[in-house]
Amino acid sequence: MPQNIKKYVLFIAGSLSLAVGVIGIFIPVLPTTPLLLIAAYCYLRSSERMYNWLIHHRFFGIYIYNYLKYKAVPRKTKIWAVVFIWITLTISMILIDNWYVRGMLLFVGACVSVHLYKLKTLD
């Protein structure tokens, strides 16, 4: 693949990953941090300007930095994430009248909660 085409493909992949990661802030089933890491990886190899914007962004940059440097998440973020996940999942389970979907939501919520618990905590 020619270098220019590869850069465009990585740029588009990074932008899509960033967009879905931002949506993941509000929809607990989508993993925000891994998608931001993918965006950073793609931008690093395609657009120095976008990479610098992302890692220095006042909101997204700290997540990427903490995860890459310490493999950790601030305590406040962990608590907020778990609370937000379970509030939105509970509302979804109340609104959805399907036991299979409710079970899947419980499973996803439990998996995300365990993952967050296992991450190191920054104080």
Short mmCIF file of C-alpha atoms in Angstrom, two decimals:
data_model
loop_
_atom_site.label_atom_id
_atom_site.label_comp_id
_atom_site.label_asym_id
_atom_site.label_seq_id
_atom_site.Cartn_x
_atom_site.Cartn_y
_atom_site.Cartn_z
CA MET A 1 0.00 0.00 0.00
CA PRO A 2 1.47 3.39 -0.95
CA GLN A 3 2.46 5.54 2.02
CA ASN A 4 -0.05 8.34 1.26
CA ILE A 5 -2.98 5.92 1.08
CA LYS A 6 -1.86 4.26 4.31
CA LYS A 7 -1.83 7.66 6.06
CA TYR A 8 -5.35 8.45 4.85
CA VAL A 9 -6.64 5.04 5.96
CA LEU A 10 -5.05 5.46 9.40
CA PHE A 11 -6.38 9.01 9.67
CA ILE A 12 -9.92 7.85 8.86
CA ALA A 13 -9.61 4.89 11.26
CA GLY A 14 -8.36 7.23 14.00
CA SER A 15 -11.19 9.67 13.41
CA LEU A 16 -13.82 6.90 13.48
CA SER A 17 -12.28 5.47 16.64
CA LEU A 18 -12.30 8.91 18.25
CA ALA A 19 -15.94 9.49 17.28
CA VAL A 20 -17.09 6.13 18.65
CA GLY A 21 -14.96 6.70 21.78
CA VAL A 22 -16.69 10.04 22.38
CA ILE A 23 -20.07 8.34 21.95
CA GLY A 24 -18.82 5.73 24.44
CA ILE A 25 -18.62 8.42 27.10
CA PHE A 26 -22.41 8.51 27.05
CA ILE A 27 -23.18 4.89 26.14
CA PRO A 28 -21.63 2.52 28.67
CA VAL A 29 -21.42 -0.48 26.33
CA LEU A 30 -18.78 1.27 24.17
CA PRO A 31 -15.25 1.25 25.65
CA THR A 32 -14.00 4.84 25.60
CA THR A 33 -10.38 4.42 26.70
CA PRO A 34 -9.43 1.63 24.27
CA LEU A 35 -11.00 3.57 21.40
CA LEU A 36 -9.07 6.71 22.37
CA LEU A 37 -5.88 4.63 22.46
CA ILE A 38 -6.61 3.29 18.97
CA ALA A 39 -7.22 6.85 17.77
CA ALA A 40 -3.90 7.96 19.28
CA TYR A 41 -2.11 5.04 17.60
CA CYS A 42 -3.65 5.83 14.21
CA TYR A 43 -2.98 9.55 14.50
CA LEU A 44 0.61 8.95 15.60
CA ARG A 45 1.21 7.17 12.30
CA SER A 46 -0.85 9.48 10.08
CA SER A 47 -1.14 13.03 11.43
CA GLU A 48 1.25 14.60 13.91
CA ARG A 49 -1.13 17.56 14.28
CA MET A 50 -4.12 15.36 15.24
CA TYR A 51 -1.98 13.21 17.56
CA ASN A 52 -0.74 16.29 19.41
CA TRP A 53 -4.27 17.69 19.58
CA LEU A 54 -5.58 14.43 21.04
CA ILE A 55 -2.89 13.84 23.65
CA HIS A 56 -2.99 17.50 24.74
CA HIS A 57 -6.79 17.73 24.75
CA ARG A 58 -7.97 18.93 28.17
CA PHE A 59 -10.42 16.04 28.54
CA PHE A 60 -9.18 13.12 26.41
CA GLY A 61 -5.44 13.66 26.83
CA ILE A 62 -5.31 12.79 30.52
CA TYR A 63 -7.04 9.43 29.93
CA ILE A 64 -4.55 8.46 27.27
CA TYR A 65 -1.55 9.71 29.27
CA ASN A 66 -2.54 7.95 32.50
CA TYR A 67 -3.32 4.69 30.73
CA LEU A 68 -0.14 4.65 28.63
CA LYS A 69 2.20 5.80 31.40
CA TYR A 70 0.72 4.11 34.48
CA LYS A 71 -1.86 1.61 33.16
CA ALA A 72 -4.12 3.34 35.67
CA VAL A 73 -7.24 5.47 36.04
CA PRO A 74 -7.91 8.17 38.66
CA ARG A 75 -10.13 7.01 41.54
CA LYS A 76 -12.74 9.69 40.82
CA THR A 77 -12.99 8.53 37.20
CA LYS A 78 -13.38 4.89 38.23
CA ILE A 79 -16.14 5.71 40.69
CA TRP A 80 -17.94 8.02 38.24
CA ALA A 81 -17.69 5.42 35.46
CA VAL A 82 -19.12 2.57 37.57
CA VAL A 83 -21.96 4.74 38.91
CA PHE A 84 -22.82 6.05 35.43
CA ILE A 85 -22.67 2.56 33.90
CA TRP A 86 -25.04 1.07 36.45
CA ILE A 87 -27.48 4.00 36.36
CA THR A 88 -27.78 3.84 32.58
CA LEU A 89 -27.90 0.04 32.51
CA THR A 90 -30.61 0.01 35.18
CA ILE A 91 -32.69 2.52 33.23
CA SER A 92 -32.19 0.43 30.08
CA MET A 93 -33.25 -2.76 31.88
CA ILE A 94 -36.39 -1.06 33.18
CA LEU A 95 -37.33 0.19 29.72
CA ILE A 96 -36.58 -3.07 27.89
CA ASP A 97 -39.01 -5.92 28.37
CA ASN A 98 -36.73 -8.71 27.20
CA TRP A 99 -35.01 -10.99 29.71
CA TYR A 100 -32.31 -11.97 27.23
CA VAL A 101 -31.33 -8.33 26.67
CA ARG A 102 -31.48 -7.62 30.39
CA GLY A 103 -29.15 -10.54 31.02
CA MET A 104 -26.73 -9.26 28.38
CA LEU A 105 -26.78 -5.79 29.95
CA LEU A 106 -26.05 -7.29 33.36
CA PHE A 107 -23.19 -9.31 31.88
CA VAL A 108 -21.68 -6.30 30.10
CA GLY A 109 -22.04 -4.14 33.21
CA ALA A 110 -20.36 -6.77 35.36
CA CYS A 111 -17.50 -7.21 32.88
CA VAL A 112 -16.88 -3.47 32.60
CA SER A 113 -17.04 -3.07 36.38
CA VAL A 114 -14.53 -5.90 36.90
CA HIS A 115 -12.24 -4.41 34.26
CA LEU A 116 -12.34 -1.00 35.94
CA TYR A 117 -11.72 -2.60 39.34
CA LYS A 118 -8.66 -4.42 38.02
CA LEU A 119 -7.07 -1.27 36.62
CA LYS A 120 -4.58 0.44 38.91
CA THR A 121 -5.94 3.47 40.73
CA LEU A 122 -4.32 6.89 40.71
CA ASP A 123 -4.89 8.95 43.82
#
